[in-house]
Tab-separated table of C-alpha atoms and ligand atoms in Angstrom:
chain	number	residue	atom	x	y	z
A	1	MET	CA	-38.533	10.485	-35.488
A	2	SER	CA	-37.453	13.419	-33.387
A	3	ASN	CA	-35.006	11.055	-31.709
A	4	GLN	CA	-32.780	11.084	-34.754
A	5	ARG	CA	-32.924	14.818	-35.109
A	6	GLU	CA	-29.844	16.582	-33.920
A	7	HIS	CA	-30.394	18.874	-30.936
A	8	TRP	CA	-28.425	21.667	-29.332
A	9	GLY	CA	-26.036	20.350	-26.710
A	10	SER	CA	-26.886	23.075	-24.210
A	11	ARG	CA	-29.159	26.003	-23.592
A	12	ILE	CA	-26.314	28.474	-23.936
A	13	GLY	CA	-25.458	26.790	-27.254
A	14	PHE	CA	-28.849	27.727	-28.640
A	15	ILE	CA	-28.694	31.255	-27.245
A	16	LEU	CA	-25.279	31.853	-28.793
A	17	ALA	CA	-26.233	30.336	-32.146
A	18	ALA	CA	-29.503	32.276	-32.325
A	19	SER	CA	-27.889	35.519	-31.253
A	20	GLY	CA	-25.153	34.753	-33.768
A	21	SER	CA	-27.836	34.651	-36.424
A	22	ALA	CA	-29.395	37.865	-35.189
A	23	ILE	CA	-26.144	39.780	-34.719
A	24	GLY	CA	-24.740	40.454	-38.156
A	25	LEU	CA	-24.126	43.075	-40.782
A	26	GLY	CA	-27.483	44.457	-39.689
A	27	ASN	CA	-26.152	45.418	-36.261
A	28	ILE	CA	-22.690	46.644	-37.076
A	29	TRP	CA	-22.947	47.978	-40.608
A	30	LYS	CA	-26.587	48.938	-41.050
A	31	PHE	CA	-27.899	49.997	-37.647
A	32	PRO	CA	-25.276	52.706	-36.991
A	33	TYR	CA	-25.750	54.310	-40.374
A	34	ILE	CA	-29.541	54.261	-40.368
A	35	ALA	CA	-29.511	55.642	-36.808
A	36	GLY	CA	-27.037	58.275	-38.026
A	37	GLU	CA	-29.278	59.268	-40.920
A	38	ASN	CA	-32.483	59.314	-38.888
A	39	GLY	CA	-31.682	61.454	-35.882
A	40	GLY	CA	-29.639	59.240	-33.547
A	41	ALA	CA	-31.357	58.828	-30.170
A	42	ALA	CA	-34.858	59.540	-31.427
A	43	PHE	CA	-34.540	56.766	-33.985
A	44	ILE	CA	-33.098	54.375	-31.430
A	45	PHE	CA	-36.098	54.980	-29.219
A	46	VAL	CA	-38.541	54.167	-32.022
A	47	TYR	CA	-36.519	51.103	-32.907
A	48	LEU	CA	-36.638	49.838	-29.314
A	49	VAL	CA	-40.414	50.169	-29.299
A	50	CYS	CA	-40.658	48.177	-32.544
A	51	ILE	CA	-38.389	45.476	-31.148
A	52	ALA	CA	-40.486	45.158	-28.009
A	53	VAL	CA	-43.990	45.166	-29.442
A	54	ILE	CA	-43.417	43.352	-32.744
A	55	GLY	CA	-39.948	41.820	-32.759
A	56	LEU	CA	-40.280	39.870	-29.537
A	57	PRO	CA	-43.768	38.440	-30.168
A	58	VAL	CA	-42.816	37.248	-33.662
A	59	LEU	CA	-39.485	35.890	-32.465
A	60	ILE	CA	-41.245	33.799	-29.820
A	61	ALA	CA	-43.760	32.600	-32.421
A	62	GLU	CA	-41.044	31.510	-34.837
A	63	ILE	CA	-38.976	29.627	-32.291
A	64	LEU	CA	-42.137	27.989	-30.988
A	65	LEU	CA	-43.243	26.807	-34.439
A	66	GLY	CA	-39.853	25.216	-34.940
A	67	ARG	CA	-39.725	23.539	-31.560
A	68	THR	CA	-43.275	22.231	-31.785
A	69	THR	CA	-42.888	20.663	-35.209
A	70	GLN	CA	-39.162	19.784	-35.078
A	71	ARG	CA	-39.047	20.790	-38.720
A	72	ASN	CA	-37.693	23.307	-41.218
A	73	PRO	CA	-40.158	26.075	-42.253
A	74	VAL	CA	-41.790	24.069	-45.041
A	75	GLY	CA	-42.243	20.989	-42.865
A	76	ALA	CA	-43.415	23.100	-39.928
A	77	PHE	CA	-46.279	24.716	-41.823
A	78	LYS	CA	-47.141	21.455	-43.547
A	79	ARG	CA	-47.432	19.594	-40.260
A	80	LEU	CA	-49.549	22.135	-38.481
A	81	SER	CA	-51.867	23.130	-41.315
A	82	GLY	CA	-51.806	20.359	-43.916
A	83	SER	CA	-52.625	23.061	-46.430
A	84	PRO	CA	-50.707	23.734	-49.638
A	85	PHE	CA	-51.045	27.471	-49.138
A	86	TRP	CA	-49.269	27.491	-45.791
A	87	THR	CA	-46.709	24.983	-47.022
A	88	ALA	CA	-45.916	27.455	-49.799
A	89	VAL	CA	-45.438	30.178	-47.193
A	90	GLY	CA	-42.718	27.987	-45.676
A	91	GLY	CA	-41.293	27.542	-49.168
A	92	MET	CA	-41.097	31.294	-49.529
A	93	GLY	CA	-38.830	31.291	-46.466
A	94	VAL	CA	-36.451	28.826	-48.092
A	95	VAL	CA	-36.389	30.948	-51.255
A	96	ALA	CA	-35.678	34.032	-49.116
A	97	GLY	CA	-32.730	32.118	-47.643
A	98	PHE	CA	-31.261	31.677	-51.134
A	99	VAL	CA	-31.781	35.304	-52.022
A	100	ILE	CA	-30.536	36.926	-48.805
A	101	LEU	CA	-27.455	34.756	-48.486
A	102	SER	CA	-26.476	35.420	-52.110
A	103	PHE	CA	-26.036	39.170	-51.607
A	104	TYR	CA	-25.234	39.107	-47.894
A	105	SER	CA	-22.119	37.130	-48.711
A	106	VAL	CA	-20.958	39.793	-51.156
A	107	VAL	CA	-20.917	42.487	-48.440
A	108	ALA	CA	-19.469	40.008	-45.929
A	109	GLY	CA	-16.728	39.358	-48.512
A	110	TRP	CA	-15.822	43.070	-48.501
A	111	SER	CA	-15.419	42.827	-44.768
A	112	LEU	CA	-13.151	39.800	-45.133
A	113	GLY	CA	-11.128	41.674	-47.751
A	114	TYR	CA	-10.873	44.702	-45.484
A	115	ILE	CA	-9.190	42.620	-42.792
A	116	ILE	CA	-6.397	42.140	-45.307
A	117	GLU	CA	-6.435	45.828	-46.306
A	118	ALA	CA	-6.151	46.776	-42.633
A	119	MET	CA	-3.237	44.361	-42.178
A	120	LYS	CA	-1.458	45.745	-45.245
A	121	GLY	CA	-1.675	49.204	-43.700
A	122	THR	CA	-3.608	50.561	-46.680
A	123	PHE	CA	-5.697	52.840	-44.448
A	124	PHE	CA	-2.636	54.949	-43.622
A	125	THR	CA	-2.476	56.164	-47.208
A	126	PHE	CA	-5.859	57.859	-46.753
A	127	SER	CA	-4.750	61.377	-45.960
A	128	GLU	CA	-8.123	62.639	-47.143
A	129	ALA	CA	-11.582	61.145	-46.841
A	130	SER	CA	-12.077	61.052	-50.601
A	131	LEU	CA	-9.100	58.712	-51.024
A	132	ALA	CA	-10.813	56.078	-48.873
A	133	GLY	CA	-13.884	56.362	-51.071
A	134	ASP	CA	-11.774	56.007	-54.216
A	135	HIS	CA	-10.024	52.970	-52.820
A	136	PHE	CA	-13.322	51.315	-51.948
A	137	GLU	CA	-14.596	51.985	-55.473
A	138	SER	CA	-11.494	50.492	-56.992
A	139	LEU	CA	-11.709	47.351	-54.842
A	140	VAL	CA	-15.374	46.625	-55.541
A	141	GLY	CA	-14.740	47.513	-59.165
A	142	ASN	CA	-12.230	44.683	-59.354
A	143	VAL	CA	-13.974	41.477	-60.418
A	144	LYS	CA	-11.320	39.153	-59.031
A	145	TRP	CA	-11.260	40.866	-55.645
A	146	ILE	CA	-14.986	40.908	-55.162
A	147	ILE	CA	-15.705	37.371	-56.410
A	148	GLY	CA	-12.669	36.021	-54.608
A	149	TYR	CA	-13.765	37.245	-51.213
A	150	HIS	CA	-17.408	36.386	-51.852
A	151	GLY	CA	-16.207	32.835	-52.560
A	152	GLY	CA	-13.844	32.794	-49.586
A	153	PHE	CA	-16.617	33.851	-47.263
A	154	PHE	CA	-18.875	31.203	-48.748
A	155	LEU	CA	-16.371	28.460	-48.118
A	156	LEU	CA	-16.187	29.448	-44.447
A	157	THR	CA	-19.977	29.423	-44.179
A	158	MET	CA	-20.239	26.020	-45.854
A	159	LEU	CA	-17.555	24.546	-43.641
A	160	VAL	CA	-19.432	25.403	-40.444
A	161	VAL	CA	-22.795	24.127	-41.698
A	162	TYR	CA	-21.142	21.003	-43.105
A	163	LEU	CA	-19.983	20.063	-39.606
A	164	GLY	CA	-23.570	19.845	-38.359
A	165	VAL	CA	-25.774	21.485	-35.769
A	166	LYS	CA	-23.798	20.582	-32.670
A	167	GLY	CA	-20.324	20.077	-34.097
A	168	GLY	CA	-20.456	23.040	-36.503
A	169	ILE	CA	-23.036	25.696	-35.738
A	170	GLU	CA	-23.104	25.354	-31.965
A	171	ARG	CA	-19.389	24.833	-31.551
A	172	GLY	CA	-18.597	27.652	-34.001
A	173	SER	CA	-20.964	30.039	-32.224
A	174	LYS	CA	-19.480	29.194	-28.847
A	175	ILE	CA	-16.072	30.163	-30.163
A	176	MET	CA	-16.977	33.116	-32.355
A	177	MET	CA	-19.558	34.923	-30.228
A	178	PRO	CA	-17.349	35.445	-27.150
A	179	ILE	CA	-14.528	36.689	-29.415
A	180	LEU	CA	-16.964	39.062	-31.071
A	181	PHE	CA	-18.141	40.370	-27.740
A	182	PHE	CA	-14.608	40.806	-26.478
A	183	ILE	CA	-13.453	42.710	-29.574
A	184	LEU	CA	-16.453	44.983	-29.381
A	185	ILE	CA	-15.743	45.851	-25.745
A	186	ILE	CA	-12.169	46.743	-26.673
A	187	LEU	CA	-13.414	48.976	-29.471
A	188	VAL	CA	-15.960	50.656	-27.207
A	189	ILE	CA	-13.246	51.402	-24.643
A	190	ARG	CA	-10.997	52.779	-27.371
A	191	GLY	CA	-13.849	54.930	-28.699
A	192	VAL	CA	-14.989	56.474	-25.438
A	193	THR	CA	-11.446	57.270	-24.313
A	194	LEU	CA	-10.673	59.331	-27.424
A	195	ASP	CA	-10.591	63.115	-27.102
A	196	GLY	CA	-13.880	64.429	-28.405
A	197	ALA	CA	-15.757	61.165	-27.821
A	198	GLU	CA	-18.465	63.037	-25.934
A	199	LYS	CA	-19.702	64.541	-29.199
A	200	GLY	CA	-20.384	61.054	-30.473
A	201	LEU	CA	-22.161	60.077	-27.277
A	202	ALA	CA	-24.242	63.249	-27.388
A	203	PHE	CA	-25.244	62.354	-30.923
A	204	LEU	CA	-26.440	58.939	-29.716
A	205	TRP	CA	-28.196	60.099	-26.561
A	206	ASN	CA	-29.701	63.490	-27.391
A	207	PRO	CA	-32.820	62.889	-29.412
A	208	ASP	CA	-33.531	65.046	-32.423
A	209	TRP	CA	-37.253	64.412	-32.657
A	210	SER	CA	-37.598	66.586	-35.724
A	211	LYS	CA	-35.889	63.845	-37.749
A	212	ILE	CA	-38.595	61.311	-36.895
A	213	SER	CA	-41.122	60.888	-39.660
A	214	GLY	CA	-43.494	58.170	-40.802
A	215	GLN	CA	-40.655	56.973	-42.946
A	216	SER	CA	-38.185	56.553	-40.094
A	217	VAL	CA	-40.762	54.581	-38.090
A	218	LEU	CA	-41.099	52.225	-41.001
A	219	ILE	CA	-37.354	51.934	-41.434
A	220	ALA	CA	-37.109	51.089	-37.734
A	221	LEU	CA	-39.696	48.347	-38.029
A	222	GLY	CA	-38.165	46.875	-41.165
A	223	HIS	CA	-34.823	46.828	-39.441
A	224	ALA	CA	-36.301	45.176	-36.339
A	225	PHE	CA	-37.206	42.252	-38.587
A	226	PHE	CA	-33.927	42.046	-40.387
A	227	THR	CA	-31.782	42.293	-37.298
A	228	LEU	CA	-33.694	39.586	-35.430
A	229	SER	CA	-33.495	37.273	-38.474
A	230	LEU	CA	-37.279	37.099	-38.618
A	231	GLY	CA	-39.656	36.384	-41.451
A	232	MET	CA	-38.004	33.532	-43.311
A	233	GLY	CA	-37.788	30.692	-40.844
A	234	ALA	CA	-34.203	31.046	-39.653
A	235	MET	CA	-35.298	31.212	-36.028
A	236	MET	CA	-37.850	28.479	-36.747
A	237	THR	CA	-35.108	26.215	-38.008
A	238	TYR	CA	-32.890	26.930	-35.006
A	239	GLY	CA	-35.930	26.425	-32.756
A	240	SER	CA	-36.478	23.021	-34.334
A	241	TYR	CA	-33.284	21.805	-32.668
A	242	LEU	CA	-34.703	22.629	-29.218
A	243	SER	CA	-36.553	20.178	-27.045
A	244	GLU	CA	-39.609	20.525	-24.847
A	245	GLU	CA	-37.627	21.254	-21.709
A	246	ASP	CA	-36.275	24.439	-23.244
A	247	ASN	CA	-37.768	27.735	-22.177
A	248	VAL	CA	-38.809	29.546	-25.365
A	249	PRO	CA	-39.900	32.968	-24.041
A	250	SER	CA	-36.858	33.417	-21.874
A	251	SER	CA	-34.439	32.291	-24.617
A	252	ALA	CA	-36.129	34.643	-27.077
A	253	PHE	CA	-35.764	37.484	-24.639
A	254	GLN	CA	-32.069	36.800	-24.170
A	255	VAL	CA	-31.455	36.711	-27.911
A	256	LEU	CA	-33.283	40.000	-28.314
A	257	PHE	CA	-31.367	41.549	-25.439
A	258	LEU	CA	-27.969	40.520	-26.828
A	259	ASP	CA	-28.879	41.660	-30.326
A	260	THR	CA	-29.937	45.089	-29.103
A	261	LEU	CA	-26.967	45.435	-26.783
A	262	ILE	CA	-24.508	44.685	-29.583
A	263	ALA	CA	-26.167	47.142	-31.964
A	264	ILE	CA	-25.952	49.900	-29.365
A	265	LEU	CA	-22.370	49.071	-28.413
A	266	ALA	CA	-21.439	49.081	-32.106
A	267	GLY	CA	-23.086	52.501	-32.391
A	268	ILE	CA	-21.044	53.773	-29.428
A	269	ALA	CA	-17.756	52.362	-30.740
A	270	ILE	CA	-18.333	53.806	-34.198
A	271	PHE	CA	-19.755	57.250	-33.411
A	272	THR	CA	-17.333	58.139	-30.629
A	273	ALA	CA	-14.479	57.421	-33.045
A	274	VAL	CA	-16.115	59.108	-36.029
A	275	PHE	CA	-16.828	62.314	-34.091
A	276	ALA	CA	-13.494	62.339	-32.301
A	277	MET	CA	-11.719	62.127	-35.649
A	278	GLY	CA	-13.890	64.859	-37.110
A	279	GLN	CA	-15.627	62.755	-39.741
A	280	ASN	CA	-19.184	62.890	-41.021
A	281	PRO	CA	-21.605	60.532	-39.197
A	282	GLY	CA	-24.256	60.633	-41.884
A	283	ALA	CA	-22.285	58.934	-44.641
A	284	GLY	CA	-24.923	56.238	-45.140
A	285	PRO	CA	-23.974	52.749	-46.338
A	286	GLY	CA	-20.392	53.921	-46.916
A	287	LEU	CA	-19.909	54.716	-43.221
A	288	ILE	CA	-18.113	51.461	-42.483
A	289	PHE	CA	-16.050	50.982	-45.626
A	290	GLN	CA	-15.313	54.608	-46.506
A	291	THR	CA	-15.466	56.679	-43.321
A	292	LEU	CA	-14.062	54.249	-40.760
A	293	PRO	CA	-10.786	53.523	-42.582
A	294	VAL	CA	-10.024	57.252	-42.408
A	295	VAL	CA	-10.887	57.188	-38.719
A	296	PHE	CA	-8.461	54.298	-38.161
A	297	ALA	CA	-5.768	56.109	-40.124
A	298	LYS	CA	-5.976	59.067	-37.735
A	299	MET	CA	-6.625	57.337	-34.434
A	300	PRO	CA	-3.837	56.318	-32.030
A	301	GLY	CA	-3.468	52.542	-32.315
A	302	GLY	CA	-5.572	52.605	-35.464
A	303	PHE	CA	-3.622	49.813	-37.151
A	304	LEU	CA	-4.682	47.261	-34.562
A	305	PHE	CA	-8.183	48.630	-34.069
A	306	GLY	CA	-8.787	48.597	-37.817
A	307	ILE	CA	-7.908	44.926	-38.048
A	308	LEU	CA	-10.036	44.116	-35.001
A	309	PHE	CA	-13.000	46.018	-36.353
A	310	PHE	CA	-13.136	44.156	-39.657
A	311	LEU	CA	-12.549	40.879	-37.885
A	312	LEU	CA	-15.547	41.699	-35.697
A	313	LEU	CA	-17.684	42.513	-38.717
A	314	THR	CA	-16.648	39.318	-40.502
A	315	LEU	CA	-17.382	37.089	-37.502
A	316	ALA	CA	-20.776	38.726	-37.054
A	317	ALA	CA	-21.594	38.159	-40.723
A	318	LEU	CA	-20.392	34.557	-40.625
A	319	THR	CA	-22.617	33.469	-37.740
A	320	SER	CA	-25.563	35.056	-39.584
A	321	ALA	CA	-24.736	33.490	-42.922
A	322	ILE	CA	-24.597	30.003	-41.418
A	323	SER	CA	-28.161	30.424	-40.173
A	324	LEU	CA	-29.297	31.358	-43.664
A	325	LEU	CA	-27.598	28.347	-45.237
A	326	GLU	CA	-28.941	26.083	-42.476
A	327	VAL	CA	-32.549	26.916	-43.422
A	328	VAL	CA	-31.957	25.712	-46.970
A	329	VAL	CA	-30.029	22.645	-45.837
A	330	ALA	CA	-32.636	21.700	-43.197
A	331	TYR	CA	-35.325	21.788	-45.851
A	332	PHE	CA	-33.499	19.377	-48.147
A	333	VAL	CA	-32.520	17.128	-45.255
A	334	ASP	CA	-35.996	16.951	-43.638
A	335	GLU	CA	-38.279	16.991	-46.623
A	336	LEU	CA	-36.276	15.309	-49.337
A	337	ASN	CA	-34.107	13.069	-47.192
A	338	TRP	CA	-30.875	14.445	-48.485
A	339	LYS	CA	-27.648	13.927	-46.610
A	340	ARG	CA	-26.483	17.108	-44.884
A	341	HIS	CA	-23.082	17.002	-46.563
A	342	ARG	CA	-24.544	16.725	-50.011
A	343	ALA	CA	-27.058	19.535	-49.382
A	344	VAL	CA	-24.283	21.823	-48.111
A	345	MET	CA	-22.041	21.193	-51.111
A	346	ILE	CA	-24.742	21.526	-53.750
A	347	PHE	CA	-26.652	24.476	-52.338
A	348	GLY	CA	-23.600	26.235	-51.013
A	349	PHE	CA	-22.242	26.261	-54.531
A	350	THR	CA	-25.594	27.188	-56.084
A	351	ILE	CA	-26.132	30.152	-53.768
A	352	PHE	CA	-22.571	31.272	-54.371
A	353	LEU	CA	-23.364	31.318	-58.100
A	354	ILE	CA	-26.593	33.251	-57.531
A	355	GLY	CA	-24.456	35.778	-55.665
A	356	VAL	CA	-22.082	36.279	-58.610
A	357	PRO	CA	-24.366	38.713	-60.495
A	358	SER	CA	-24.774	40.624	-57.206
A	359	ALA	CA	-20.998	40.907	-56.973
A	360	LEU	CA	-20.803	41.953	-60.622
A	361	SER	CA	-23.373	44.678	-59.946
A	362	PHE	CA	-20.501	46.787	-58.627
A	363	ASN	CA	-18.410	46.473	-61.762
A	364	VAL	CA	-19.124	44.849	-65.127
A	365	MET	CA	-22.892	44.693	-64.587
A	366	ALA	CA	-23.206	48.102	-62.934
A	367	GLU	CA	-25.027	49.542	-65.932
A	368	ILE	CA	-27.472	46.655	-66.302
A	369	LYS	CA	-30.573	47.794	-64.468
A	370	TRP	CA	-34.181	46.849	-64.157
A	371	PHE	CA	-36.454	49.545	-62.738
A	372	ASP	CA	-33.325	51.541	-62.028
A	373	LYS	CA	-31.928	48.826	-59.781
A	374	THR	CA	-28.892	46.602	-60.212
A	375	PHE	CA	-29.104	42.853	-59.615
A	376	PHE	CA	-27.713	43.411	-56.107
A	377	ASP	CA	-30.330	46.074	-55.362
A	378	ILE	CA	-33.083	43.809	-56.642
A	379	ALA	CA	-31.982	40.872	-54.514
A	380	ASP	CA	-31.816	43.140	-51.458
A	381	PHE	CA	-35.150	44.762	-52.230
A	382	LEU	CA	-36.899	41.480	-52.938
A	383	ALA	CA	-35.691	39.942	-49.695
A	384	SER	CA	-35.788	42.847	-47.255
A	385	ASN	CA	-38.869	44.630	-48.548
A	386	ILE	CA	-41.037	41.830	-49.883
A	387	LEU	CA	-40.163	38.321	-48.725
A	388	LEU	CA	-39.319	39.143	-45.095
A	389	PRO	CA	-42.287	41.385	-44.259
A	390	ALA	CA	-44.617	38.984	-46.048
A	391	GLY	CA	-43.082	36.091	-44.099
A	392	GLY	CA	-43.449	37.932	-40.787
A	393	PHE	CA	-47.036	38.781	-41.586
A	394	PHE	CA	-47.926	35.186	-42.431
A	395	ILE	CA	-46.123	33.795	-39.386
A	396	SER	CA	-48.062	35.999	-36.973
A	397	VAL	CA	-51.367	35.416	-38.776
A	398	PHE	CA	-50.714	31.693	-38.845
A	399	VAL	CA	-49.958	31.329	-35.149
A	400	ALA	CA	-52.673	33.698	-33.944
A	401	TRP	CA	-55.479	32.889	-36.365
A	402	VAL	CA	-54.885	29.530	-38.042
A	403	TRP	CA	-53.010	27.288	-35.642
A	404	GLY	CA	-54.702	29.151	-32.810
A	405	LEU	CA	-53.385	30.864	-29.703
A	406	ASP	CA	-54.908	28.226	-27.429
A	407	LYS	CA	-52.799	25.483	-28.943
A	408	ALA	CA	-49.804	27.763	-29.199
A	409	VAL	CA	-50.017	28.622	-25.514
A	410	ILE	CA	-50.130	24.947	-24.522
A	411	GLU	CA	-46.894	24.440	-26.445
A	412	LEU	CA	-45.355	27.623	-25.126
A	413	ARG	CA	-45.957	26.555	-21.557
A	414	LYS	CA	-43.711	23.520	-21.989
A	415	GLY	CA	-40.412	24.368	-20.366
A	416	ALA	CA	-41.684	27.803	-19.361
A	417	ALA	CA	-44.094	27.118	-16.508
A	418	ASN	CA	-42.188	29.530	-14.262
A	419	ILE	CA	-42.795	32.418	-16.665
A	420	PHE	CA	-46.495	31.574	-16.870
A	421	GLU	CA	-46.789	31.617	-13.108
A	422	ARG	CA	-44.737	34.665	-12.326
A	423	TYR	CA	-45.275	36.829	-15.385
A	424	GLY	CA	-48.697	35.771	-16.597
A	425	TRP	CA	-49.366	39.235	-17.945
A	426	LEU	CA	-46.487	38.798	-20.380
A	427	ILE	CA	-48.273	35.884	-21.994
A	428	VAL	CA	-51.439	37.948	-22.274
A	429	ALA	CA	-49.432	40.740	-23.891
A	430	TRP	CA	-47.786	38.278	-26.261
A	431	LYS	CA	-51.155	37.019	-27.473
A	432	PHE	CA	-52.479	40.503	-27.975
A	433	PHE	CA	-49.446	41.812	-29.866
A	434	LEU	CA	-49.197	38.743	-32.049
A	435	LYS	CA	-52.861	38.707	-32.921
A	436	TYR	CA	-53.513	42.383	-33.615
A	437	ILE	CA	-50.500	44.671	-33.495
A	438	ALA	CA	-47.925	42.634	-35.415
A	439	PRO	CA	-50.017	41.757	-38.490
A	440	VAL	CA	-51.414	45.264	-38.864
A	441	MET	CA	-48.087	47.023	-38.407
A	442	ILE	CA	-46.270	44.641	-40.716
A	443	PHE	CA	-48.925	45.095	-43.337
A	444	ILE	CA	-48.460	48.857	-43.200
A	445	VAL	CA	-44.694	48.486	-43.559
A	446	PHE	CA	-45.250	46.214	-46.480
A	447	LEU	CA	-47.469	48.686	-48.295
A	448	TYR	CA	-44.920	51.341	-47.610
A	449	SER	CA	-41.952	49.349	-48.798
A	450	ILE	CA	-43.544	48.453	-52.098
A	451	GLY	CA	-44.448	52.100	-52.530
A	452	VAL	CA	-48.233	51.872	-52.175
A	453	ILE	CA	-48.157	54.401	-49.330
A	454	LYS	CA	-45.590	57.134	-49.041
B	1	LIG	N1	-29.908	39.208	-38.630
B	1	LIG	C1	-28.781	39.270	-39.503
B	1	LIG	C2	-28.162	40.655	-39.462
B	1	LIG	O1	-28.575	41.487	-38.710
B	1	LIG	C3	-29.114	38.901	-40.917
B	1	LIG	C4	-29.865	37.633	-41.028
B	1	LIG	C5	-29.430	36.397	-40.744
B	1	LIG	C6	-31.188	37.495	-41.415
B	1	LIG	N2	-30.426	35.494	-40.938
B	1	LIG	C7	-31.519	36.144	-41.354
B	1	LIG	C8	-32.122	38.413	-41.801
B	1	LIG	C9	-32.781	35.702	-41.645
B	1	LIG	C10	-33.390	37.963	-42.100
B	1	LIG	C11	-33.715	36.631	-42.018
B	1	LIG	O2	-27.243	40.920	-40.179
């Protein structure tokens, strides 16, 4: 059966597609502002620890489950456990794919729209910071603008997934990821050569340990999950297009390395420019859409750099969105024998529609709230704080305690014999972290995020 399954054409194809999934709004929009709000360097340090001790073990586990079963998350759990409970855990991943993509695409749509704003030169009218904020409010308050770009972004996502694993996702990632990397390098060079850039670098490198609290540790861990696309089977699905010759631990490490590198480079590009232009680094979620346009308005060459920045953000979001849609499509293709094209058209459109109330949460539905949250906030909360941590918890428990580390290690060895021989201690560490550290830490984050502990 696995003969008919499409596979990645090359090892680099998988690495680029999986890092494309990992590198997204999380790295370029979210990471800089949460680092900014939580003490810069000190937060980055905590985040790196979380990535190493929990992110990497779970990432390896997810890719391995996919490769072993050659299935989407539902099929993967079904094959290895035969139990309805674990099959439902896979189903939760597919549901998370619907939910995350629906609101992710709304923010990605803003980024797409901001490419046009940058090209129109709108940023140059922002003589004061408040004007950029007002402009942002007026754009997201405009139903046609917000739905239009949400839809436009969706069409791009559907097009790539429609073209298949090799011809769409792999080919698209091979084109988009190098462009993304190149643009980011240009922006980093621009940032560090600005007068006053050193203040931004100092902010990133000089730790302010007083800002680290239990809460920031938990934010760091939650973000480690989101940024590595863990907890809902995206990496499992991508792993299912690997074959037994592929080296899982080393690929996982490369994906993690690229993801972290891009987040840090994005932080450098953004904070050097923000500080050099005398803006406030702690603006929170509005940092990208409200602070940066002012920065571009003031910076030499800002017209071009503004366009490049939003192009970068859009490409990053696109390669992540395709991984979310692919999870849903793989489920319908594997389990229900749907044709890929049909699954893309039907579920692309459905998820777009589920995203509409999220888009309307910034305008006509802004006052409609449940528990003080708009539809957008609820979708984000449900996915990031409930479905993903729960998924990560179940994945680590499943591999370590249900499927069993002995069987997992036999699978892991395939294609990775060199790592087992040379770095045997890494495998021992992997087992330990997956079995004890990951489930316990994730459980604590979960209790925190639903407000049981404060
Ligand atoms: N990792 C992406 C980002 O940082 C978002 C993402 C894509 C994701 N696929 C995912 C998050 C699956 C969780 C699960 O923007």
